[in-house]
Each structure stands twice: as C-alpha cells, then as structure tokens.
Short mmCIF file of C-alpha atoms in Angstrom, two decimals:
data_model
loop_
_atom_site.label_atom_id
_atom_site.label_comp_id
_atom_site.label_asym_id
_atom_site.label_seq_id
_atom_site.Cartn_x
_atom_site.Cartn_y
_atom_site.Cartn_z
CA UNK A 1 -111.09 -28.82 -38.45
CA UNK A 2 -114.10 -29.47 -41.16
CA UNK A 3 -115.86 -30.85 -38.59
CA UNK A 4 -116.01 -26.90 -37.43
CA UNK A 5 -115.23 -25.98 -40.43
CA UNK A 6 -119.64 -27.00 -41.42
CA UNK A 7 -120.48 -26.00 -38.30
CA UNK A 8 -120.16 -22.76 -38.61
CA UNK A 9 -121.11 -22.03 -42.21
CA UNK A 10 -124.12 -23.59 -41.30
CA UNK A 11 -124.61 -21.58 -38.06
CA UNK A 12 -123.20 -18.10 -40.30
CA UNK A 13 -126.24 -19.71 -42.63
CA UNK A 14 -128.83 -19.47 -40.40
CA UNK A 15 -128.43 -16.99 -36.96
CA UNK A 16 -128.61 -14.06 -38.30
CA UNK A 17 -125.61 -11.77 -38.25
CA UNK A 18 -125.52 -10.14 -34.78
CA UNK A 19 -126.18 -13.50 -32.95
CA UNK A 20 -123.45 -15.68 -34.62
CA UNK A 21 -121.61 -12.65 -34.40
CA UNK A 22 -121.98 -12.87 -30.77
CA UNK A 23 -121.54 -15.82 -29.96
CA UNK A 24 -120.54 -18.01 -32.05
CA UNK A 25 -117.58 -16.20 -34.00
CA UNK A 26 -115.40 -16.20 -30.38
CA UNK A 27 -115.46 -20.01 -30.22
CA UNK A 28 -112.41 -21.67 -30.51
CA UNK A 29 -111.07 -24.58 -32.72
CA UNK A 30 -107.62 -26.35 -31.69
CA UNK A 31 -106.22 -27.67 -35.26
CA UNK A 32 -105.43 -30.52 -33.46
CA UNK A 33 -107.84 -33.11 -32.38
CA UNK A 34 -108.39 -36.18 -29.61
CA UNK A 35 -110.15 -38.70 -31.92
CA UNK A 36 -113.17 -39.27 -31.47
CA UNK A 37 -113.62 -35.47 -30.47
CA UNK A 38 -113.76 -31.83 -30.54
CA UNK A 39 -112.77 -29.60 -28.70
CA UNK A 40 -114.23 -26.15 -28.39
CA UNK A 41 -113.15 -23.18 -25.91
CA UNK A 42 -115.03 -19.99 -25.69
CA UNK A 43 -114.00 -16.82 -23.54
CA UNK A 44 -115.48 -16.23 -20.48
CA UNK A 45 -118.27 -18.54 -18.27
CA UNK A 46 -120.35 -16.22 -20.17
CA UNK A 47 -120.60 -17.19 -23.68
CA UNK A 48 -119.87 -20.75 -22.48
CA UNK A 49 -123.36 -20.81 -20.46
CA UNK A 50 -124.91 -18.70 -23.50
CA UNK A 51 -124.03 -21.15 -26.19
CA UNK A 52 -124.74 -24.29 -24.12
CA UNK A 53 -128.28 -23.25 -23.89
CA UNK A 54 -128.44 -21.66 -26.84
CA UNK A 55 -126.58 -23.44 -29.57
CA UNK A 56 -125.42 -27.11 -28.46
CA UNK A 57 -128.44 -28.60 -29.99
CA UNK A 58 -127.43 -26.97 -33.10
CA UNK A 59 -123.38 -27.71 -32.66
CA UNK A 60 -124.06 -31.90 -32.35
CA UNK A 61 -127.22 -31.82 -35.10
CA UNK A 62 -124.35 -30.24 -37.73
CA UNK A 63 -122.33 -32.75 -36.35
CA UNK A 64 -123.87 -34.87 -37.40
CA UNK A 65 -125.09 -34.25 -40.30
CA UNK A 66 -121.50 -33.71 -41.37
CA UNK A 67 -120.70 -37.82 -40.03
CA UNK A 68 -123.48 -39.38 -40.07
CA UNK A 69 -121.51 -42.45 -39.74
CA UNK A 70 -119.52 -41.14 -36.61
CA UNK A 71 -119.77 -37.67 -35.52
CA UNK A 72 -117.59 -36.59 -32.96
CA UNK A 73 -118.40 -36.53 -29.60
CA UNK A 74 -118.31 -32.36 -28.36
CA UNK A 75 -116.18 -30.79 -26.50
CA UNK A 76 -116.49 -27.63 -25.18
CA UNK A 77 -115.42 -25.30 -22.23
CA UNK A 78 -113.82 -21.88 -21.20
CA UNK A 79 -110.21 -21.47 -23.13
CA UNK A 80 -108.86 -19.89 -25.28
CA UNK A 81 -106.28 -20.62 -28.47
CA UNK A 82 -102.84 -18.53 -28.77
CA UNK A 83 -103.75 -15.68 -31.40
CA UNK A 84 -101.00 -16.46 -33.75
CA UNK A 85 -101.01 -12.11 -34.67
CA UNK A 86 -101.65 -11.68 -30.75
CA UNK A 87 -98.92 -9.30 -29.42
CA UNK A 88 -94.93 -10.84 -28.57
CA UNK A 89 -92.55 -9.50 -27.02
CA UNK A 90 -94.19 -5.76 -25.76
CA UNK A 91 -91.62 -3.68 -24.13
CA UNK A 92 -92.58 -3.06 -20.01
CA UNK A 93 -93.79 0.16 -19.79
CA UNK A 94 -93.29 2.24 -17.36
CA UNK A 95 -95.06 1.29 -14.30
CA UNK A 96 -95.51 -2.21 -15.28
CA UNK A 97 -94.89 -5.12 -13.48
CA UNK A 98 -94.98 -8.37 -14.92
CA UNK A 99 -96.60 -9.72 -11.46
CA UNK A 100 -99.27 -7.90 -11.00
CA UNK A 101 -99.13 -4.57 -13.32
CA UNK A 102 -102.82 -3.55 -12.67
CA UNK A 103 -101.62 -3.40 -9.04
CA UNK A 104 -98.65 -1.13 -9.98
CA UNK A 105 -99.15 0.77 -12.95
CA UNK A 106 -102.06 1.72 -11.02
CA UNK A 107 -99.93 4.50 -8.94
CA UNK A 108 -98.42 6.52 -11.83
CA UNK A 109 -99.85 9.26 -11.16
CA UNK A 110 -101.81 11.92 -8.39
CA UNK A 111 -104.76 12.98 -10.46
CA UNK A 112 -107.92 12.23 -10.76
CA UNK A 113 -107.80 8.81 -11.64
CA UNK A 114 -110.72 8.91 -13.96
CA UNK A 115 -110.05 11.02 -17.41
CA UNK A 116 -112.65 12.78 -19.16
CA UNK A 117 -115.59 10.54 -17.50
CA UNK A 118 -118.50 11.55 -16.82
CA UNK A 119 -120.46 10.96 -13.10
CA UNK A 120 -123.95 11.33 -14.50
CA UNK A 121 -124.33 8.56 -16.29
CA UNK A 122 -124.03 5.58 -14.46
CA UNK A 123 -125.75 2.24 -14.46
CA UNK A 124 -128.40 3.84 -12.24
CA UNK A 125 -129.98 5.39 -14.97
CA UNK A 126 -129.36 3.68 -17.90
CA UNK A 127 -132.82 1.71 -18.84
CA UNK A 128 -132.47 -2.00 -19.84
CA UNK A 129 -134.36 -3.09 -22.23
CA UNK A 130 -133.70 -5.84 -24.74
CA UNK A 131 -132.85 -3.70 -27.52
CA UNK A 132 -129.31 -3.23 -25.08
CA UNK A 133 -129.69 -6.28 -22.50
CA UNK A 134 -126.05 -7.70 -23.96
CA UNK A 135 -124.81 -4.50 -23.70
CA UNK A 136 -125.81 -3.71 -20.10
CA UNK A 137 -124.91 -7.36 -18.38
CA UNK A 138 -121.42 -6.92 -20.55
CA UNK A 139 -120.59 -3.63 -19.61
CA UNK A 140 -121.72 -4.72 -15.58
CA UNK A 141 -118.88 -7.73 -16.27
CA UNK A 142 -117.15 -6.19 -17.50
CA UNK A 143 -117.14 -2.91 -14.54
CA UNK A 144 -116.84 -5.47 -11.64
CA UNK A 145 -113.69 -7.46 -13.35
CA UNK A 146 -111.57 -5.30 -15.73
CA UNK A 147 -108.83 -7.36 -17.98
CA UNK A 148 -110.83 -10.42 -16.86
CA UNK A 149 -114.42 -10.75 -17.89
CA UNK A 150 -114.55 -9.51 -21.55
CA UNK A 151 -111.78 -7.97 -23.72
CA UNK A 152 -112.21 -5.55 -25.78
CA UNK A 153 -114.97 -5.56 -25.87
CA UNK A 154 -116.97 -4.01 -29.07
CA UNK A 155 -120.07 -2.22 -28.59
CA UNK A 156 -122.04 -0.93 -31.94
CA UNK A 157 -125.42 0.21 -32.66
CA UNK A 158 -127.06 3.59 -34.44
CA UNK A 159 -126.11 7.43 -33.72
CA UNK A 160 -128.36 9.01 -29.89
CA UNK A 161 -129.16 4.74 -28.92
CA UNK A 162 -126.93 4.59 -25.65
CA UNK A 163 -123.13 3.85 -26.76
CA UNK A 164 -121.54 6.14 -24.86
CA UNK A 165 -123.82 6.51 -21.84
CA UNK A 166 -122.82 2.93 -21.61
CA UNK A 167 -119.05 3.84 -21.48
CA UNK A 168 -118.84 6.03 -19.44
CA UNK A 169 -121.64 3.83 -16.61
CA UNK A 170 -118.70 0.86 -16.63
CA UNK A 171 -115.63 3.74 -15.91
CA UNK A 172 -117.79 4.36 -12.90
CA UNK A 173 -118.29 1.12 -12.42
CA UNK A 174 -114.63 0.46 -12.26
CA UNK A 175 -113.58 2.98 -10.32
CA UNK A 176 -116.45 2.41 -7.63
CA UNK A 177 -114.32 -1.75 -7.70
CA UNK A 178 -111.19 -0.12 -8.30
CA UNK A 179 -110.87 2.82 -7.13
CA UNK A 180 -106.76 2.99 -7.54
CA UNK A 181 -107.60 2.12 -10.88
CA UNK A 182 -106.52 4.77 -14.03
CA UNK A 183 -109.94 5.04 -16.53
CA UNK A 184 -109.01 6.99 -19.88
CA UNK A 185 -112.67 7.85 -21.90
CA UNK A 186 -112.07 9.83 -25.33
CA UNK A 187 -113.64 9.72 -28.57
CA UNK A 188 -112.38 8.84 -31.16
CA UNK A 189 -111.19 12.16 -32.13
CA UNK A 190 -110.25 13.54 -29.59
CA UNK A 191 -107.21 10.29 -29.38
CA UNK A 192 -106.24 11.87 -33.30
CA UNK A 193 -106.67 15.63 -31.59
CA UNK A 194 -104.11 14.67 -29.13
CA UNK A 195 -101.89 12.89 -30.65
CA UNK A 196 -101.39 15.75 -34.28
CA UNK A 197 -101.01 18.00 -30.99
CA UNK A 198 -98.71 15.24 -29.84
CA UNK A 199 -96.34 15.54 -33.12
CA UNK A 200 -96.72 19.05 -33.74
CA UNK A 201 -94.39 19.94 -29.77
CA UNK A 202 -92.39 17.05 -29.53
CA UNK A 203 -94.01 15.24 -26.47
CA UNK A 204 -95.26 12.12 -28.65
CA UNK A 205 -93.39 9.87 -26.90
CA UNK A 206 -95.00 11.43 -22.80
CA UNK A 207 -98.29 10.99 -25.84
CA UNK A 208 -98.17 7.51 -26.17
CA UNK A 209 -96.88 6.53 -21.71
CA UNK A 210 -99.52 8.91 -21.26
CA UNK A 211 -102.23 6.59 -23.43
CA UNK A 212 -100.33 3.37 -22.53
CA UNK A 213 -100.56 3.62 -18.35
CA UNK A 214 -103.91 3.54 -17.77
CA UNK A 215 -106.13 0.65 -16.80
CA UNK A 216 -108.85 1.32 -18.27
CA UNK A 217 -109.09 3.35 -22.09
CA UNK A 218 -112.64 3.76 -22.95
CA UNK A 219 -112.68 4.86 -26.65
CA UNK A 220 -116.48 6.11 -28.91
CA UNK A 221 -116.81 5.87 -32.73
CA UNK A 222 -113.57 4.00 -33.60
CA UNK A 223 -115.04 4.24 -37.30
CA UNK A 224 -113.12 8.12 -37.03
CA UNK A 225 -110.23 6.34 -37.02
CA UNK A 226 -110.52 5.53 -40.84
CA UNK A 227 -108.52 6.80 -43.48
CA UNK A 228 -105.84 8.26 -40.92
CA UNK A 229 -103.23 5.94 -41.34
CA UNK A 230 -101.04 7.78 -38.69
CA UNK A 231 -103.26 7.70 -35.93
CA UNK A 232 -104.20 3.78 -36.15
CA UNK A 233 -101.02 2.55 -35.85
CA UNK A 234 -100.20 4.20 -33.54
CA UNK A 235 -104.05 3.26 -32.11
CA UNK A 236 -102.87 -0.64 -33.45
CA UNK A 237 -99.54 -0.15 -30.47
CA UNK A 238 -101.79 1.69 -27.94
CA UNK A 239 -103.21 -1.75 -28.22
CA UNK A 240 -101.35 -4.07 -28.08
CA UNK A 241 -99.28 -3.35 -25.33
CA UNK A 242 -102.80 -2.63 -23.21
CA UNK A 243 -103.70 -5.76 -24.35
CA UNK A 244 -100.44 -8.04 -23.44
CA UNK A 245 -100.52 -6.10 -20.09
CA UNK A 246 -104.19 -7.34 -19.45
CA UNK A 247 -105.07 -3.64 -18.85
CA UNK A 248 -109.27 -2.86 -20.14
CA UNK A 249 -109.96 -1.98 -23.73
CA UNK A 250 -113.86 -0.79 -24.70
CA UNK A 251 -114.68 0.95 -28.30
CA UNK A 252 -117.57 1.94 -29.71
CA UNK A 253 -118.89 2.30 -32.90
CA UNK A 254 -122.32 2.92 -35.38
CA UNK A 255 -121.85 -0.64 -37.49
CA UNK A 256 -120.00 -3.69 -36.69
CA UNK A 257 -116.19 -3.76 -36.87
CA UNK A 258 -114.85 -4.98 -40.26
CA UNK A 259 -117.63 -3.17 -41.88
CA UNK A 260 -115.87 0.74 -40.94
CA UNK A 261 -114.46 1.10 -44.31
CA UNK A 262 -110.75 2.64 -43.93
CA UNK A 263 -110.24 0.90 -41.33
CA UNK A 264 -106.68 -1.60 -41.10
CA UNK A 265 -107.37 -5.43 -40.80
CA UNK A 266 -105.15 -5.83 -38.97
CA UNK A 267 -107.23 -3.32 -36.19
CA UNK A 268 -110.49 -5.26 -37.44
CA UNK A 269 -109.20 -8.13 -36.07
CA UNK A 270 -108.33 -6.92 -32.86
CA UNK A 271 -111.52 -6.10 -32.53
CA UNK A 272 -113.14 -9.06 -32.70
CA UNK A 273 -110.26 -10.76 -30.47
CA UNK A 274 -113.36 -10.61 -27.40
CA UNK A 275 -117.02 -10.01 -27.31
CA UNK A 276 -119.24 -7.84 -29.94
CA UNK A 277 -122.59 -7.26 -28.88
CA UNK A 278 -124.76 -4.59 -30.55
CA UNK A 279 -126.89 -2.06 -28.88
CA UNK A 280 -131.37 -1.40 -31.28
CA UNK A 281 -133.51 0.29 -31.14
CA UNK A 282 -135.47 0.63 -27.98
CA UNK A 283 -138.57 -1.24 -28.16
CA UNK A 284 -141.96 0.84 -27.21
CA UNK A 285 -142.14 -0.22 -23.51
CA UNK A 286 -138.28 0.84 -23.48
CA UNK A 287 -138.33 4.10 -25.27
CA UNK A 288 -141.72 4.22 -22.52
CA UNK A 289 -139.89 3.53 -19.63
CA UNK A 290 -136.89 5.80 -20.89
CA UNK A 291 -139.25 8.58 -21.22
CA UNK A 292 -140.00 8.60 -18.09
CA UNK A 293 -137.04 7.63 -16.16
CA UNK A 294 -135.89 10.83 -18.14
CA UNK A 295 -138.83 12.74 -17.19
CA UNK A 296 -137.48 11.60 -13.34
CA UNK A 297 -133.86 12.38 -13.15
CA UNK A 298 -133.74 15.47 -15.50
CA UNK A 299 -137.17 17.13 -14.95
CA UNK A 300 -138.24 16.25 -11.31
CA UNK A 301 -141.64 15.46 -12.98
CA UNK A 302 -144.22 13.02 -12.95
CA UNK A 303 -144.52 12.03 -16.68
CA UNK A 304 -148.32 10.34 -17.27
CA UNK A 305 -147.99 6.94 -18.55
CA UNK A 306 -150.01 7.75 -21.57
CA UNK A 307 -148.16 11.28 -22.47
CA UNK A 308 -145.08 8.70 -21.62
CA UNK A 309 -146.96 6.04 -24.45
CA UNK A 310 -147.85 8.63 -26.61
CA UNK A 311 -144.25 9.86 -27.41
CA UNK A 312 -142.91 6.48 -27.17
CA UNK A 313 -145.10 6.40 -30.53
CA UNK A 314 -144.84 8.81 -32.21
CA UNK A 315 -140.55 9.18 -31.82
CA UNK A 316 -138.73 5.50 -32.47
CA UNK A 317 -135.85 6.09 -34.42
CA UNK A 318 -133.93 6.59 -31.24
CA UNK A 319 -133.15 7.74 -27.01
CA UNK A 320 -131.38 11.26 -28.53
CA UNK A 321 -134.23 12.35 -30.09
CA UNK A 322 -137.09 10.95 -27.40
CA UNK A 323 -135.05 12.96 -24.98
CA UNK A 324 -135.38 16.02 -27.94
CA UNK A 325 -139.49 15.84 -27.73
CA UNK A 326 -139.18 15.29 -23.92
CA UNK A 327 -137.48 18.46 -23.20
CA UNK A 328 -139.95 20.09 -25.85
CA UNK A 329 -142.83 19.42 -23.85
CA UNK A 330 -141.62 19.81 -19.64
CA UNK A 331 -139.93 22.77 -21.37
CA UNK A 332 -143.40 24.02 -23.19
CA UNK A 333 -145.53 23.27 -19.52
CA UNK A 334 -143.19 25.12 -17.86
CA UNK A 335 -143.41 28.22 -20.10
CA UNK A 336 -146.90 28.06 -20.01
CA UNK A 337 -147.50 26.41 -16.30
CA UNK A 338 -149.91 23.80 -17.82
CA UNK A 339 -149.96 20.61 -16.37
CA UNK A 340 -149.15 18.12 -19.42
CA UNK A 341 -151.30 15.86 -20.57
CA UNK A 342 -152.22 13.25 -23.11
CA UNK A 343 -153.59 16.76 -25.31
CA UNK A 344 -150.59 19.20 -23.89
CA UNK A 345 -148.37 16.28 -25.46
CA UNK A 346 -149.81 16.88 -28.88
CA UNK A 347 -150.25 19.83 -29.03
CA UNK A 348 -146.75 20.89 -28.02
CA UNK A 349 -145.46 18.01 -30.08
CA UNK A 350 -147.09 18.78 -33.31
CA UNK A 351 -144.38 20.69 -35.21
CA UNK A 352 -142.34 17.04 -34.69
CA UNK A 353 -144.90 14.72 -35.37
CA UNK A 354 -146.18 16.92 -38.61
CA UNK A 355 -142.70 16.61 -39.86
CA UNK A 356 -142.02 13.01 -39.57
CA UNK A 357 -145.45 12.03 -40.77
CA UNK A 358 -144.47 14.06 -44.04
CA UNK A 359 -141.41 11.46 -44.07
CA UNK A 360 -143.26 8.27 -43.85
CA UNK A 361 -145.85 7.91 -46.36
CA UNK A 362 -147.13 4.25 -48.07
CA UNK A 363 -145.17 4.79 -51.26
CA UNK A 364 -141.44 5.65 -49.55
CA UNK A 365 -142.56 2.44 -47.27
CA UNK A 366 -143.21 0.57 -50.44
CA UNK A 367 -140.58 2.10 -52.93
CA UNK A 368 -137.89 1.61 -49.31
CA UNK A 369 -139.18 -2.03 -48.62
CA UNK A 370 -138.77 -2.50 -52.53
CA UNK A 371 -134.63 -1.41 -52.84
CA UNK A 372 -134.34 -3.84 -49.74
CA UNK A 373 -135.79 -6.77 -51.16
CA UNK A 374 -134.12 -5.85 -54.71
CA UNK A 375 -137.79 -6.18 -56.14
CA UNK A 376 -139.59 -3.57 -58.36
CA UNK A 377 -141.70 -1.06 -56.05
CA UNK A 378 -144.96 -2.06 -59.15
CA UNK A 379 -144.98 -5.72 -57.32
CA UNK A 380 -145.91 -4.44 -54.11
CA UNK A 381 -149.08 -3.23 -56.23
CA UNK A 382 -149.62 -6.28 -58.56
CA UNK A 383 -151.41 -9.20 -57.62
CA UNK A 384 -148.43 -12.16 -57.65
CA UNK A 385 -148.63 -14.10 -55.66
CA UNK A 386 -145.17 -15.94 -55.56
CA UNK A 387 -143.15 -15.71 -52.46
CA UNK A 388 -140.41 -13.83 -52.87
CA UNK A 389 -142.75 -10.41 -53.71
CA UNK A 390 -146.01 -11.38 -51.46
CA UNK A 391 -144.17 -11.60 -48.55
CA UNK A 392 -142.14 -8.67 -49.13
CA UNK A 393 -145.79 -6.89 -49.76
CA UNK A 394 -146.70 -8.01 -46.52
CA UNK A 395 -143.51 -6.67 -44.10
CA UNK A 396 -145.01 -3.67 -45.92
CA UNK A 397 -148.49 -3.45 -45.08
CA UNK A 398 -147.90 -3.90 -41.16
CA UNK A 399 -145.09 -1.03 -41.72
CA UNK A 400 -148.09 1.22 -43.09
CA UNK A 401 -150.24 -0.02 -40.45
CA UNK A 402 -147.63 0.44 -37.37
CA UNK A 403 -145.24 4.32 -39.05
CA UNK A 404 -148.95 5.61 -40.66
CA UNK A 405 -152.64 6.85 -39.50
CA UNK A 406 -153.86 5.84 -42.12
CA UNK A 407 -156.95 2.84 -41.85
CA UNK A 408 -156.43 -0.34 -42.83
CA UNK A 409 -159.08 0.20 -45.75
CA UNK A 410 -156.47 3.13 -46.79
CA UNK A 411 -153.32 0.75 -46.95
CA UNK A 412 -154.95 -1.42 -48.91
CA UNK A 413 -156.14 1.13 -51.62
CA UNK A 414 -152.51 2.29 -51.69
CA UNK A 415 -151.46 -1.25 -52.05
CA UNK A 416 -153.08 -1.89 -55.86
CA UNK A 417 -156.68 -1.84 -54.17
CA UNK A 418 -156.02 -5.08 -51.73
CA UNK A 419 -159.14 -5.64 -49.44
CA UNK A 420 -158.62 -4.44 -45.34
CA UNK A 421 -159.32 -8.40 -44.81
CA UNK A 422 -155.77 -8.82 -46.48
CA UNK A 423 -154.31 -5.79 -44.65
CA UNK A 424 -155.27 -7.37 -41.12
CA UNK A 425 -153.68 -10.80 -42.59
CA UNK A 426 -150.88 -9.57 -44.01
CA UNK A 427 -150.49 -7.78 -40.45
CA UNK A 428 -151.25 -10.74 -38.69
CA UNK A 429 -149.21 -12.99 -40.19
CA UNK A 430 -146.17 -10.99 -39.79
CA UNK A 431 -145.91 -10.37 -36.36
CA UNK A 432 -146.11 -14.47 -36.16
CA UNK A 433 -143.02 -14.43 -38.33
CA UNK A 434 -141.00 -12.23 -36.44
CA UNK A 435 -141.82 -14.42 -32.95
CA UNK A 436 -140.73 -18.02 -34.89
CA UNK A 437 -138.32 -16.29 -37.70
CA UNK A 438 -135.15 -14.90 -37.36
CA UNK A 439 -134.47 -13.79 -39.94
CA UNK A 440 -137.98 -11.94 -40.85
CA UNK A 441 -137.62 -9.90 -37.71
CA UNK A 442 -134.15 -8.41 -38.29
CA UNK A 443 -135.28 -7.45 -41.60
CA UNK A 444 -138.75 -6.17 -39.89
CA UNK A 445 -136.13 -4.41 -37.08
CA UNK A 446 -133.72 -2.74 -40.00
CA UNK A 447 -136.36 -1.17 -42.05
CA UNK A 448 -138.15 0.37 -38.98
CA UNK A 449 -134.55 1.57 -38.24
CA UNK A 450 -134.60 2.59 -41.47
CA UNK A 451 -137.49 4.36 -42.16
CA UNK A 452 -138.07 5.76 -38.36
CA UNK A 453 -134.99 7.93 -39.49
#
C-alpha cells in the first residue's frame, strides 16, 4: 500500500484534477499484496485500457523512484474490492429478486416506462468534441449496458454545456436497448418537491417505492441537494437500494462532487464510486459544429460556414448562449426576409457583441489573471522577468489577443508599453505551453471560462 500511496501522491501532483479524478482515483489497491507485486483493480475495461495506454509508464517509473532496489511488478486488471461503506442487507423491494432484479422489477407497472425523458434529446443530435468526448463515450456505454459499465456515472461542468441533453440521450438509448426498463429523470429540486408533497399527504412509502422501483435513475443538478438534510437522507437510502440491486444511477452537477458545499460526506463518497467525468466549454470547432447542427435540426436552415465561425468566435461561454445567438439571427432573417450572410449576422448580434466587449477588457483580463495567480495587477505592467510574474503576464497577453479586438501594439501598450513583438512572442509561447504542459492548458481554460461568463 505504501508503494501505491506514493504513486497516488506523485500522480495527483502531476496530473490535472479532471484526469486524476477520472482515471486514477477509481483504481483500487488491496491492503494485502503478494510479495514482489502491486495489484491494482480497475472498475471496468474502459478505465483499464486508458490507464494502460496513458499512465502505466508513469506508475512504473514512480514505483522505481520509491524502491529503486526492489520495485514491485505491477498487475492491473478488472475487479473491485468490497467497499467498507457499501450498503449491506438492503431489504428486498417489491418486484425485486436476488437472481435477476432488473428483469423482475421492470414489470412493476403498465405506465409509460420513460418518465420525464425528452425524446428529442438523443445522441444523434448531441455534437461530439474534445470537451465532451469522454462523457459522451461513457454515456453511450451505459445506454447499451445499464448497471454494468459505470455505476454511478457522475457528470459535472458549468451551466449550459449540455449535461441535461446528455442525461436524456442516455435515457433514450437505455430505452432503445432495454425496452422493458423503467427510466426516470428528475431535477434534484423535483425530487425534493415530490418528497415534500409525499410527507404532506402521508404517502412517503409510495414515494420511496416509486424512486426505488426504477431500472435507471437520472438526477440533474445534485448541488441543489446542498443544505436539505431530509432530502439527502432519503436520497442516500434510494441510492443504496438502487446500487445494491445493480440499477443504473446517473448524476450531474455544476462542480466536482467533493467541491459541493452543504452535501453530506457519505453522499460525496458514493458519488465517487463509479466514473466521474467533466464536460468542458466547447472549443471553436465544436461550437461551429453545434451551430450548424442546431440550425439544420431546429430551423431547417443551412448556416453558412463563415457565419458559424463568426458566431463561434464571438459567443464562447456555453452552448445555451450559442443557441440564443442562433435563434436571434434566424428570427431576424425570417422577419426581414433577408438571407443569412456574415454582415447580416454581425448586424443581428451587434447588441450582444457590444455588451460582451464591454465586459472583456484588457484591464479586466489583467485583473482576473493576477487574482488567479495571486500576484498584483501592477505586476502585469512591470518589467519583472521572474517566471512567477512573466508567465501570468504572457497568459494575460494571449487572452487579450484572443478575447479582444485590440491590435498587438495596443495590447503591448496596455502592458506597460511593451512592443508588439513581445505580445506576439507571448502568444506563441502560451500556445506551445498549452500543448506541452497540462497545467498551463488547464489554467488557460479556466481563465477563458471565467472571462467569457
């Protein structure tokens, strides 16, 4: 175990939190090990293959660092240790069976088995990009094999990035592969509201049975459980009952589970039992693809590529705002009868773009980057060349070039009278570092998201 604790510490210090939480944290290490070996268990083939491909060399190198004279040989295979806090002796539920609970419980009623699932949200119209690739892949595996691939699946990311669409897409795919399955989607506030009504009308037992008689439970925005002790208590027992009987649980949140304040530790622990994946803000190419896809599917409009690229460059915070901008452009075209051209789109979105430009100024970028790196804003204007100052300054220059319409000389002047070649060098350097240094890439992405909201 000491070998693995050392490896964990090294990996956590080297990897971005998203990568560590997604791929390394799910690995389990037995306390008792065969002499000369380090046995690790991955929860499924997907994690196993990814770790072998991307992190195996790192782990073996850290084992050698820890014990250069006699490093253990690494064994990595699919498996699981009995979790010390896993639910035990869960009472049998109506319609359940220890032999095949899924098949038995699916026959609980004759109502529509897809409850609150939006049939229009599918994987066919869910645009894939680097920002959601892992979440989409995990969702598709669950849709094809619910209760087996990853349980629970916890998806987190900012507002308007497509988490809810993905939840419904998984629900629809489950129904396609398991037509007899009962799939329930609820926003966490809906769960709380239904539970309160059940308490008021003395029907809490019926509420419990309804929640625990499904084959797949999809709960959106679990951060809204924070501070609601009675609701957390009930959801805790619902989670245990479904998990014990191998029913699928899928959850979303606007942040990583351990970062949700006001949520009980026992729930945070359970949320991390399966696979935790992030959805990031989409990159430019994905934003363009989303715009063209939505224009076709929602409005039957062929959006010119130059218009899609313009909108993708100017609206970067989330998918919801992209769709809002698209609706404005299409509505203007329908009202005026004019074709959608680049000039037309610029005119239709001029108010939105002007408001955004007021928020994203060089001064605001400097202040935001300085706060992020815990340096003074005045350091951005100084000639200090120490790395702790120079690197944030270069990142701020690169952000200014990407997010504003100022020329290189104007940006340089705003950074204490720097030459335009200094800005150009800074931009190139940051782009190189984003490719080679995962921490710089993560920092840049975080700052971009903060400034674009």
